Amino acid sequence: MKKLLYSALLLVVQQLPMAQASPTGNLLVTKKISTGWQLRQVGKDQWYPATVPGTVNTDLLKNKLINDPFYGDEETKQQWIGDEAWEYRTTFTVDAATLNRESVELVFNGLDTYADVTLNGKAILQANNMFRTWRVDVKPLLKAGKNELVILFKSAYKEGLKELKQFPIQLVNDNDRGEFKTSVFTRKAQHHYGWDWGARFLTAGIWRPVELQAWDKVRIDNIQYKQKSQSSALAALDVVFNLTSTTTQKVKLSVAGVKGKVYATKEVSLQKGENSITIPIAISNPKLWWPNGLGDAYLYKLTAGVKAADSKSVSNTQSIGIRTVEVVQQPDAKGKSFMFKVNGVPVFMKGANYIPSDHFLPRVDSMHYAKLIKQAKNANMNMLRIWGGGVYENDLFYNECDRQGILVWQDFMFACSFYPWNESYLNNITEEFRQNVIRLRNHPSIAMWCGNNEVREAWYHWGYQKVYKWSAADSAAIWHGYLKIFEETIPNVLKAEDNSRYYWPSSPYYGWGSPKSLTEGDSHYWGVWWGMEPFETYEKKVPRFASEYGFQAVPSAKTLEEFIPRSEWSTSSPIFKVHQKNARGFETIDTYLKRDLPEPKSFDDYIYLSQVLQGDGITLAIEAHRRSMPYCMGSLYWQLNDCWPVVSWSSIDYRLRPKALQYMAKHAFAPQLVSFADNGDDLSIYLVNDHTKAQKGTLSCRLYNLSGKELWSNGRSATVDASASAKVLTLAKSKLLSYGDSTSLVLVTRFNGVEAAHYLAKTKWLKLEKPDFSITLGADRQGQFLTVTARNVVKNLFIDSKYDLELSQNFFDVMPGASVKVRIGCKNKITLKDIATKSMYDCMTR
């Protein structure tokens, strides 16, 4: 009998759908099981207090059993944690009223990863997927009063190793830092096993909430809002109620907005079991949801309700946006376009790739998400790509993207590897896909689905067939597995659960070694960095949509001080190297530094120069992409953020401190841009316009020497069309150089309040003079601000403080006679004594 009960419970776990948001109402009682948890290492007697949601690592840290995993070389000392099994336990009380409900279920929203769950000594669940929610009917096992819940987490590495040894073909993930490459067999964040920017911490734990849900009559499994049509007068939607009923019954369904607005009601008959019922609604004169820079990201708060015959009810409230998003791939003379249209308007996508914000995910709270996405918005971004080696993000992340107008390119969780295709694995991931598509599909920010990161690229260009000596039969089987997952299983789930969005099987479709990578599809161009090509290559290798490219920089000195002793601030330090995961990282940075910038005289110089180097290189790419509109219609650099303190490609470090790139990207992604293209003998000036209306104005050009003297000027009218780029002026370099040596000249252009400067020599050769500038501190209703006024050229002015300042700009140039206002956000009131500055000149002289 026990075996029969156990099998039945597992069957329920596998088949029940996952709700997108926690419903409310008197038909449902939800109890969070978040207190009283304890943790122990299996085989040990001692129990310790635990936090849920949480991880083993963070619980060990809170109990002072380990040091901060991110400090110094602690990563190397704490690998044993991932090899052990860990046990969590708690007790919770259940009253008679709860037990009298028709159905009582335990809902595990996230278990990382291999977990055996028992309730009151009875096995109820074996989980094996970090990305799934698990729902178990526990009414037969509960008792009035105290109930004990125990969760045993097995070692993800050891469980994966069992799968590896049984699998007939060697599958690989070169980013996996383990002795055996087991990550592909485990449905767990792939970066937990190590990456070229990430530590290896094989976490375990209850990483998302556990709930007890007791309900009568009917349960809302999920609500789907399907947009059928959209015009200025009317938006028509189908609201799909997916419900589970305990019996045949009549209920009243309703869809309501705010302030008592009722869009529709309908009486329906439910059958016992699963039901799917559609109610059409219409929204008059709809306010559209627009991405950042094009309008308001307007959200409608809608409540879908179910009322039973006894007037008891349950409801689900979500915010939706009225918008259309299309991906246009239209053949042309050079290949095929890759362009997003939002509400019928072509939009150049500006942004970055996003990775998990912490290796220990439960530490990321709503304030962190809000701040990070606000930083992206303030940098004029309108899209983030959620990379496939992390996780399907928390609802808080997507809610912020909805609210702040940031579109999301959503990968499924596969990256840079080949994955199993046996029946049990396919069944597991199919449910994973279904649950996460259902959870995310109502978010207006989700622009598209993408099957994986660089798996197709790995197959065609990374030479694994030869390296791992796969036979022809093995290769055919692996490719069959690829097609099974990315060309069959995912599309089938999307067809059933969300056919409203574009699906792209793999990013990129063609790798940077293929000529097609520049003429169709999206591109990951890594000739710069991996190929050691100069930054100027970005101006020649312009794709249709740049979804990855990047360069490393060292994080803020404040961030380093938290995690690495100053005595170890050296690229040769073994401890510092723990925080540089790319084998050739420092070598590559040094190579580019020697090409373009002065030699650092101190490690503080190295931090500053590496950040300027990264910012200069990546903004060169951004501007090349934007100048090439409409041929190129997207630029997403790698990467926005970090999951731990590390030298990486991020523009914002682990502590959310912006690097130079974050500030420079704000300028390069501005709605209007003045940009220079150096063609060798001449210099072309482009205007780029993201606005939906043409822009007219006066283009002024002034040539200065670096001491601040104006040598030449020119002004003319100029026009750039809506959502377009236009070359408006070409100047012969010989004319400019007739006024002086290239190392002492800068050309400054202005158009409608937008300014850009172009130096006629690389920064390392510039004959910069000692900066002559002043800084004043002011305040208005918006807060404090600095005003920087220069009398000669000040290059890459870095404003710093002992406080963490949120600055409107930094690492900027100030031209002769110009003033730059810098707004300050800070918890403390700032005085000028709190401000320190550094410029490129300071790195050139001692």
Coordinates of N, CA and C in Angstrom, one line a residue, residues 418-579:
F418 N 26.7 19.8 -25.3 CA 25.8 18.9 -25.9 C 25.1 18.1 -24.8
Y419 N 23.8 17.9 -25.0 CA 23.0 17.4 -23.9 C 22.4 16.0 -24.2
P420 N 22.0 15.2 -23.1 CA 21.4 13.9 -23.4 C 20.1 14.0 -24.1
W421 N 19.6 12.9 -24.6 CA 18.4 12.9 -25.3 C 17.6 11.7 -25.0
N422 N 18.0 11.0 -24.0 CA 17.2 9.8 -23.6 C 15.8 10.2 -23.0
E423 N 15.0 9.2 -22.9 CA 13.6 9.5 -22.7 C 13.3 10.2 -21.3
S424 N 14.0 9.7 -20.3 CA 13.8 10.4 -19.0 C 14.3 11.8 -19.0
Y425 N 15.4 12.1 -19.6 CA 15.9 13.5 -19.7 C 14.9 14.3 -20.5
L426 N 14.4 13.8 -21.7 CA 13.5 14.6 -22.5 C 12.2 14.9 -21.7
N427 N 11.7 13.9 -21.0 CA 10.5 14.1 -20.2 C 10.7 15.2 -19.1
N428 N 11.8 15.1 -18.5 CA 12.2 16.1 -17.5 C 12.2 17.5 -18.0
I429 N 12.9 17.7 -19.1 CA 13.1 19.1 -19.7 C 11.8 19.5 -20.3
T430 N 11.0 18.6 -20.9 CA 9.7 19.1 -21.5 C 8.8 19.7 -20.4
E431 N 8.8 19.1 -19.2 CA 8.0 19.7 -18.1 C 8.6 21.0 -17.6
E432 N 9.9 21.1 -17.6 CA 10.7 22.3 -17.3 C 10.3 23.4 -18.3
F433 N 10.3 23.1 -19.6 CA 9.9 24.1 -20.6 C 8.5 24.6 -20.4
R434 N 7.6 23.6 -20.2 CA 6.2 23.9 -20.1 C 5.9 24.8 -18.9
Q435 N 6.5 24.5 -17.7 CA 6.3 25.3 -16.5 C 6.8 26.7 -16.7
N436 N 8.0 26.9 -17.2 CA 8.5 28.2 -17.3 C 7.9 29.0 -18.4
V437 N 7.5 28.4 -19.5 CA 6.8 29.2 -20.5 C 5.4 29.7 -20.0
I438 N 4.7 28.8 -19.2 CA 3.5 29.2 -18.6 C 3.7 30.4 -17.6
R439 N 4.8 30.3 -16.8 CA 5.0 31.3 -15.8 C 5.3 32.6 -16.4
L440 N 6.0 32.6 -17.6 CA 6.6 33.9 -18.1 C 5.8 34.5 -19.2
R441 N 4.8 33.8 -19.8 CA 4.2 34.2 -21.1 C 3.4 35.4 -21.0
N442 N 2.9 35.8 -19.8 CA 2.1 37.0 -19.7 C 2.9 38.3 -19.6
H443 N 4.2 38.2 -19.4 CA 5.0 39.4 -19.2 C 5.2 40.1 -20.6
P444 N 4.9 41.3 -20.7 CA 5.1 42.1 -21.9 C 6.5 42.2 -22.3
S445 N 7.4 42.1 -21.3 CA 8.8 42.3 -21.6 C 9.4 41.2 -22.3
I446 N 8.9 40.0 -22.3 CA 9.4 38.8 -23.0 C 9.2 39.0 -24.5
A447 N 10.3 39.3 -25.2 CA 10.2 39.6 -26.6 C 10.3 38.3 -27.5
M448 N 11.1 37.3 -27.1 CA 11.3 36.2 -27.9 C 11.8 35.0 -27.1
W449 N 11.8 33.8 -27.6 CA 12.4 32.7 -27.0 C 13.6 32.2 -27.8
C450 N 14.6 31.8 -27.2 CA 15.8 31.3 -27.9 C 16.2 29.9 -27.3
G451 N 16.5 28.9 -28.1 CA 16.7 27.6 -27.7 C 17.9 27.4 -26.8
N452 N 19.0 28.0 -27.2 CA 20.3 27.8 -26.4 C 21.3 28.9 -26.7
N453 N 22.4 28.8 -26.0 CA 23.5 29.7 -26.2 C 24.7 28.9 -26.8
E454 N 25.0 29.1 -28.1 CA 26.2 28.6 -28.7 C 26.3 27.1 -28.9
V455 N 25.2 26.4 -28.8 CA 25.3 24.9 -29.0 C 25.5 24.6 -30.5
R456 N 24.7 25.3 -31.3 CA 24.9 25.0 -32.8 C 26.2 25.5 -33.2
E457 N 26.7 26.6 -32.7 CA 28.0 27.1 -33.0 C 29.1 26.1 -32.6
A458 N 28.9 25.5 -31.4 CA 29.9 24.5 -30.9 C 30.0 23.3 -31.9
W459 N 28.8 22.9 -32.4 CA 28.8 21.8 -33.3 C 29.5 22.0 -34.6
Y460 N 29.4 23.2 -35.1 CA 30.0 23.5 -36.4 C 31.4 24.1 -36.4
H461 N 31.8 24.7 -35.3 CA 33.0 25.4 -35.3 C 34.0 25.1 -34.2
W462 N 33.7 24.3 -33.2 CA 34.6 24.1 -32.1 C 35.4 22.8 -32.2
G463 N 35.1 22.0 -33.2 CA 35.9 20.9 -33.4 C 35.8 19.7 -32.5
Y464 N 34.7 19.6 -31.7 CA 34.6 18.6 -30.7 C 34.6 17.2 -31.3
Q465 N 34.1 17.1 -32.6 CA 34.0 15.8 -33.2 C 35.4 15.1 -33.3
K466 N 36.4 16.0 -33.6 CA 37.8 15.5 -33.6 C 38.5 15.4 -32.3
V467 N 38.2 16.4 -31.5 CA 38.9 16.4 -30.1 C 38.5 15.2 -29.3
Y468 N 37.2 14.9 -29.4 CA 36.7 13.8 -28.5 C 36.5 12.5 -29.3
K469 N 37.0 12.5 -30.6 CA 37.1 11.3 -31.4 C 35.7 10.6 -31.5
W470 N 34.7 11.4 -31.7 CA 33.4 10.8 -31.9 C 33.4 10.0 -33.3
S471 N 32.8 8.9 -33.3 CA 32.6 8.1 -34.5 C 31.5 8.8 -35.3
A472 N 31.3 8.4 -36.5 CA 30.3 8.9 -37.4 C 28.9 8.6 -36.7
A473 N 28.8 7.4 -36.1 CA 27.5 7.0 -35.5 C 27.3 7.9 -34.3
D474 N 28.3 8.1 -33.5 CA 28.2 9.0 -32.3 C 27.8 10.4 -32.7
S475 N 28.5 10.9 -33.7 CA 28.1 12.3 -34.2 C 26.7 12.4 -34.6
A476 N 26.3 11.4 -35.4 CA 24.9 11.4 -35.9 C 23.9 11.3 -34.7
A477 N 24.2 10.6 -33.6 CA 23.3 10.5 -32.5 C 23.3 11.8 -31.7
I478 N 24.4 12.5 -31.6 CA 24.5 13.7 -30.8 C 23.7 14.8 -31.6
W479 N 23.9 14.8 -32.9 CA 23.1 15.8 -33.7 C 21.6 15.5 -33.7
H480 N 21.3 14.2 -33.7 CA 19.9 13.9 -33.5 C 19.3 14.4 -32.2
G481 N 20.1 14.3 -31.1 CA 19.7 14.8 -29.8 C 19.5 16.3 -29.8
Y482 N 20.4 17.0 -30.5 CA 20.3 18.4 -30.7 C 19.0 18.8 -31.3
L483 N 18.7 18.1 -32.4 CA 17.5 18.4 -33.2 C 16.2 18.1 -32.4
K484 N 16.3 17.0 -31.6 CA 15.2 16.5 -30.8 C 14.8 17.6 -29.8
I485 N 15.8 18.2 -29.1 CA 15.6 19.2 -28.1 C 15.2 20.5 -28.7
F486 N 16.0 21.0 -29.6 CA 15.9 22.5 -30.0 C 15.0 22.7 -31.3
E487 N 14.8 21.6 -32.1 CA 14.0 21.8 -33.3 C 12.7 21.1 -33.1
E488 N 12.5 20.3 -32.1 CA 11.3 19.5 -31.9 C 10.6 19.8 -30.6
T489 N 11.3 19.5 -29.5 CA 10.7 19.5 -28.2 C 10.3 20.9 -27.8
I490 N 11.2 21.9 -27.8 CA 10.9 23.3 -27.5 C 9.8 23.8 -28.4
P491 N 9.9 23.7 -29.7 CA 8.8 24.2 -30.6 C 7.5 23.6 -30.3
N492 N 7.4 22.4 -29.9 CA 6.1 21.7 -29.6 C 5.5 22.3 -28.3
V493 N 6.4 22.6 -27.3 CA 5.9 23.2 -26.1 C 5.4 24.6 -26.4
L494 N 6.2 25.4 -27.2 CA 5.8 26.7 -27.5 C 4.5 26.8 -28.3
K495 N 4.3 25.8 -29.2 CA 3.1 25.8 -30.0 C 1.9 25.6 -29.1
A496 N 2.0 24.8 -28.0 CA 0.9 24.5 -27.1 C 0.7 25.6 -26.1
E497 N 1.8 26.2 -25.7 CA 1.7 27.1 -24.5 C 1.9 28.6 -24.8
D498 N 2.6 28.9 -25.9 CA 2.8 30.3 -26.2 C 3.2 30.4 -27.7
N499 N 2.2 30.5 -28.6 CA 2.6 30.6 -30.0 C 2.6 32.1 -30.5
S500 N 2.7 33.0 -29.5 CA 2.6 34.4 -29.9 C 4.0 35.0 -30.1
R501 N 5.1 34.3 -29.7 CA 6.4 34.9 -29.8 C 7.3 34.1 -30.8
Y502 N 8.3 34.8 -31.3 CA 9.2 34.2 -32.2 C 10.1 33.3 -31.5
Y503 N 10.5 32.2 -32.1 CA 11.4 31.2 -31.5 C 12.6 31.1 -32.5
W504 N 13.8 31.3 -31.9 CA 15.1 31.2 -32.6 C 15.9 30.0 -31.9
P505 N 16.2 29.0 -32.7 CA 16.7 27.8 -32.1 C 18.0 27.9 -31.4
S506 N 18.9 28.8 -31.9 CA 20.2 28.8 -31.2 C 20.8 30.2 -31.5
S507 N 21.5 30.7 -30.5 CA 22.2 32.0 -30.6 C 23.7 31.8 -30.4
P508 N 24.6 32.1 -31.5 CA 24.1 32.5 -32.8 C 23.8 31.4 -33.7
Y509 N 23.1 31.7 -34.8 CA 22.9 30.6 -35.7 C 24.1 30.3 -36.6
Y510 N 24.9 31.3 -36.8 CA 26.2 31.1 -37.5 C 27.3 31.7 -36.6
G511 N 28.4 31.0 -36.4 CA 29.4 31.5 -35.6 C 30.3 32.5 -36.2
W512 N 31.2 33.2 -35.4 CA 32.0 34.3 -36.0 C 33.1 33.8 -37.0
G513 N 33.2 32.5 -37.1 CA 34.1 32.1 -38.2 C 33.4 31.9 -39.5
S514 N 32.1 32.1 -39.6 CA 31.3 31.9 -40.8 C 31.0 33.2 -41.4
P515 N 31.2 33.4 -42.7 CA 30.8 34.7 -43.4 C 29.3 35.0 -43.2
K516 N 28.5 34.0 -43.1 CA 27.0 34.2 -42.9 C 26.7 34.9 -41.6
S517 N 27.6 34.8 -40.6 CA 27.4 35.5 -39.3 C 27.2 37.0 -39.4
L518 N 27.7 37.5 -40.5 CA 27.6 39.0 -40.7 C 26.5 39.4 -41.7
T519 N 25.9 38.4 -42.3 CA 24.9 38.8 -43.3 C 23.4 38.3 -42.9
E520 N 23.3 37.4 -42.0 CA 22.0 37.0 -41.5 C 22.0 36.4 -40.1
G521 N 20.9 36.4 -39.5 CA 20.8 35.9 -38.1 C 21.5 36.9 -37.1
D522 N 21.7 36.3 -35.9 CA 22.4 37.1 -34.9 C 23.9 36.7 -34.8
S523 N 24.7 37.5 -34.2 CA 26.2 37.2 -34.3 C 26.8 37.4 -32.9
H524 N 27.7 36.4 -32.6 CA 28.6 36.5 -31.4 C 29.9 36.8 -32.0
Y525 N 30.4 38.0 -32.1 CA 31.7 38.3 -32.7 C 32.7 38.4 -31.7
W526 N 33.6 37.4 -31.7 CA 34.7 37.3 -30.7 C 36.1 37.3 -31.3
G527 N 36.2 37.9 -32.5 CA 37.5 38.1 -33.1 C 38.3 39.1 -32.3
V528 N 37.5 40.1 -31.7 CA 38.1 40.9 -30.7 C 38.0 40.2 -29.4
W529 N 39.0 40.1 -28.6 CA 39.3 39.4 -27.4 C 39.8 38.0 -27.8
W530 N 39.0 37.0 -28.1 CA 39.5 35.7 -28.4 C 40.5 35.7 -29.5
G531 N 40.2 36.4 -30.6 CA 41.0 36.4 -31.8 C 42.1 37.5 -31.7
M532 N 42.2 38.3 -30.6 CA 43.2 39.3 -30.4 C 43.2 40.4 -31.5
E533 N 42.1 40.5 -32.3 CA 42.0 41.5 -33.3 C 41.8 42.9 -32.7
P534 N 42.3 43.9 -33.3 CA 42.1 45.3 -32.7 C 40.7 45.7 -32.7
F535 N 40.4 46.7 -31.8 CA 39.0 47.1 -31.6 C 38.4 47.6 -32.9
E536 N 39.3 48.2 -33.8 CA 38.8 48.8 -35.0 C 38.2 47.7 -35.9
T537 N 38.4 46.4 -35.6 CA 37.8 45.4 -36.4 C 36.2 45.5 -36.3
Y538 N 35.8 45.9 -35.2 CA 34.3 46.1 -35.0 C 33.7 46.9 -36.1
E539 N 34.4 47.9 -36.6 CA 33.9 48.8 -37.6 C 33.8 48.1 -39.0
K540 N 34.5 47.0 -39.1 CA 34.5 46.3 -40.4 C 33.6 45.1 -40.3
K541 N 33.5 44.5 -39.2 CA 32.7 43.2 -39.0 C 31.4 43.6 -38.3
V542 N 30.5 44.2 -39.1 CA 29.2 44.6 -38.6 C 28.1 43.6 -39.0
P543 N 27.5 43.0 -38.0 CA 26.4 41.9 -38.3 C 25.0 42.5 -38.5
R544 N 24.1 41.7 -38.7 CA 22.7 42.1 -38.8 C 22.1 42.4 -37.4
F545 N 22.6 41.6 -36.4 CA 22.2 41.8 -35.0 C 23.3 41.2 -34.1
A546 N 24.0 42.1 -33.4 CA 25.1 41.7 -32.5 C 24.5 41.3 -31.1
S547 N 24.4 40.0 -30.9 CA 23.9 39.6 -29.6 C 25.0 39.2 -28.6
E548 N 26.2 39.2 -29.0 CA 27.3 39.0 -28.1 C 28.6 39.6 -28.7
Y549 N 29.4 40.3 -27.9 CA 30.7 40.7 -28.1 C 31.2 41.4 -26.8
G550 N 32.5 41.4 -26.6 CA 32.8 42.0 -25.3 C 34.3 42.1 -25.0
F551 N 34.6 42.7 -23.8 CA 36.0 42.8 -23.4 C 36.0 42.9 -21.9
Q552 N 37.1 42.4 -21.3 CA 37.1 42.4 -19.8 C 37.7 43.7 -19.2
A553 N 37.3 44.0 -18.0 CA 37.9 45.0 -17.2 C 37.8 44.6 -15.7
V554 N 38.7 45.2 -14.9 CA 38.8 45.0 -13.5 C 37.7 45.7 -12.8
P555 N 37.1 45.1 -11.8 CA 36.0 45.8 -11.0 C 36.6 47.0 -10.2
S556 N 35.6 47.7 -9.6 CA 35.9 48.9 -8.8 C 36.9 48.5 -7.7
A557 N 37.8 49.5 -7.3 CA 38.7 49.2 -6.2 C 37.9 49.0 -4.9
K558 N 36.8 49.6 -4.7 CA 36.0 49.4 -3.5 C 35.5 47.9 -3.5
T559 N 35.1 47.4 -4.6 CA 34.7 46.0 -4.6 C 35.9 45.1 -4.4
L560 N 37.0 45.3 -5.0 CA 38.2 44.5 -4.7 C 38.6 44.5 -3.3
E561 N 38.5 45.7 -2.6 CA 38.9 45.8 -1.2 C 38.0 44.9 -0.3
E562 N 36.8 44.6 -0.7 CA 35.9 43.8 0.1 C 36.3 42.3 0.0
F563 N 37.0 41.9 -1.0 CA 37.2 40.4 -1.3 C 38.6 40.0 -1.5
I564 N 39.5 40.9 -1.7 CA 40.9 40.6 -2.0 C 41.8 41.5 -1.2
P565 N 42.7 41.0 -0.3 CA 43.6 41.9 0.4 C 44.5 42.8 -0.6
R566 N 44.7 44.0 -0.2 CA 45.5 44.9 -1.1 C 46.9 44.3 -1.4
S567 N 47.4 43.6 -0.4 CA 48.7 43.0 -0.6 C 48.7 42.0 -1.8
E568 N 47.6 41.5 -2.2 CA 47.5 40.6 -3.3 C 47.0 41.2 -4.6
W569 N 47.0 42.5 -4.7 CA 46.6 43.2 -5.9 C 47.7 43.2 -6.9
S570 N 47.8 42.1 -7.6 CA 48.8 41.9 -8.6 C 48.2 40.8 -9.6
T571 N 48.5 41.0 -10.9 CA 48.0 40.0 -11.8 C 48.8 38.7 -11.7
S572 N 49.8 38.7 -11.0 CA 50.6 37.5 -10.8 C 50.3 36.8 -9.5
S573 N 49.5 37.4 -8.7 CA 49.1 36.8 -7.4 C 48.2 35.6 -7.5
P574 N 48.6 34.5 -6.9 CA 47.7 33.3 -7.0 C 46.3 33.6 -6.5
I575 N 46.2 34.4 -5.5 CA 44.9 34.7 -4.9 C 44.1 35.6 -5.9
F576 N 44.7 36.6 -6.5 CA 44.0 37.4 -7.4 C 43.6 36.6 -8.6
K577 N 44.4 35.6 -9.0 CA 44.1 34.8 -10.2 C 42.8 34.0 -10.0
V578 N 42.5 33.7 -8.7 CA 41.2 33.0 -8.4 C 40.0 33.8 -8.9
H579 N 40.2 35.1 -9.0 CA 39.1 36.0 -9.4 C 39.3 36.4 -10.9

